[in-house]
Amino acid sequence: MLLIEDHDEIADLLRLYLEQEGFTLIHAVSGEEGLERMRERAPRAVLLDLGLPGMDGVVVCREIRKQSDVPILMLTARDSETDTIIGLEVGADDYVTKPFSPREVVARLLAVLRRAEERPITAKVRTVGGCSIDAGRREVVTGDGTKIRPTAREFDLLWYLAEHVGLVLSRSQILEAVWGYDYFGETRTVDVHIRQIRKKIPEIAIETVWGVGYRIDH
Ligand code: CA
């Protein structure tokens, strides 16, 4: 487990709880150090503070995503909607807002790890809007042959919608299926991910069904 956090007290507190859960914690105090540890140690998950001196947490998250699908849990300092949305947009799996309880962090972390391990490994392909969505390679190939690699969570969400073409799926249904039954975050998370998928793959029309949720039509 890699923790990138400049605040020592928070790091010590998280270390205590995570080690009780049997995790080994590598602590980096800056984004630069975090990326270096990332290369050396290939951690199972990353806890990433958004407000870091020097290289910002958002930049660090983007850098990690260029090379890895490792689950990332973002620690945001303020209950600022902008911060959390930016975090999810650059590829974090989930976030917790400071001040947080270490128990909450552990619970969220276990949830992202479990989801990462449950990702489908069988090679299955579905075609939607002229694009083929490949669950084995976890990539989307558009009609003109362009390959797009969504983040792990975006892919899981897209796959879930593609498996239920024609059906309207509510935000809470999506949260349960894609984030897990014990997820206690907000439905806003779904909206942010949908927006990202639409931006990356405009060929796939994800319809917003007002007051209900989302659907990919036939
Ligand atoms: Ca900080």
XYZ file of N, CA and C in Angstrom, residues 128-132 140-148 200-203:
54
model
N -21.318 -1.769 -29.467
C -22.315 -0.733 -29.209
C -21.925 0.515 -30.004
N -22.877 1.070 -30.740
C -22.632 2.312 -31.485
C -21.442 2.200 -32.427
N -21.253 1.033 -33.021
C -20.137 0.839 -33.946
C -18.793 0.647 -33.260
N -18.797 0.632 -31.920
C -17.545 0.442 -31.174
C -17.537 -0.944 -30.578
N -16.380 -1.598 -30.543
C -16.349 -2.850 -29.807
C -15.684 -2.629 -28.454
N -11.667 -0.005 -25.767
C -12.754 0.203 -26.713
C -12.128 0.544 -28.058
N -12.617 -0.120 -29.111
C -12.128 0.208 -30.448
C -13.289 0.829 -31.214
N -13.109 2.061 -31.673
C -14.187 2.765 -32.373
C -14.265 2.278 -33.814
N -15.323 2.711 -34.518
C -15.563 2.284 -35.894
C -14.384 2.521 -36.822
N -13.634 3.622 -36.583
C -12.495 3.906 -37.471
C -11.191 3.287 -36.964
N -11.305 2.401 -35.979
C -10.125 1.654 -35.530
C -9.310 2.313 -34.418
N -9.801 3.442 -33.905
C -9.075 4.103 -32.815
C -9.266 3.323 -31.518
N -8.162 3.081 -30.818
C -8.248 2.372 -29.539
C -8.320 3.377 -28.396
N -9.266 3.163 -27.511
C -9.412 4.050 -26.360
C -9.329 3.200 -25.095
N -14.652 10.803 -23.695
C -13.635 9.963 -24.323
C -14.166 9.189 -25.515
N -15.439 8.744 -25.403
C -16.005 7.900 -26.472
C -17.363 8.460 -26.899
N -17.364 9.589 -27.636
C -18.638 10.196 -28.037
C -19.458 9.289 -28.968
N -18.803 8.299 -29.587
C -19.512 7.377 -30.490
C -20.564 6.550 -29.751
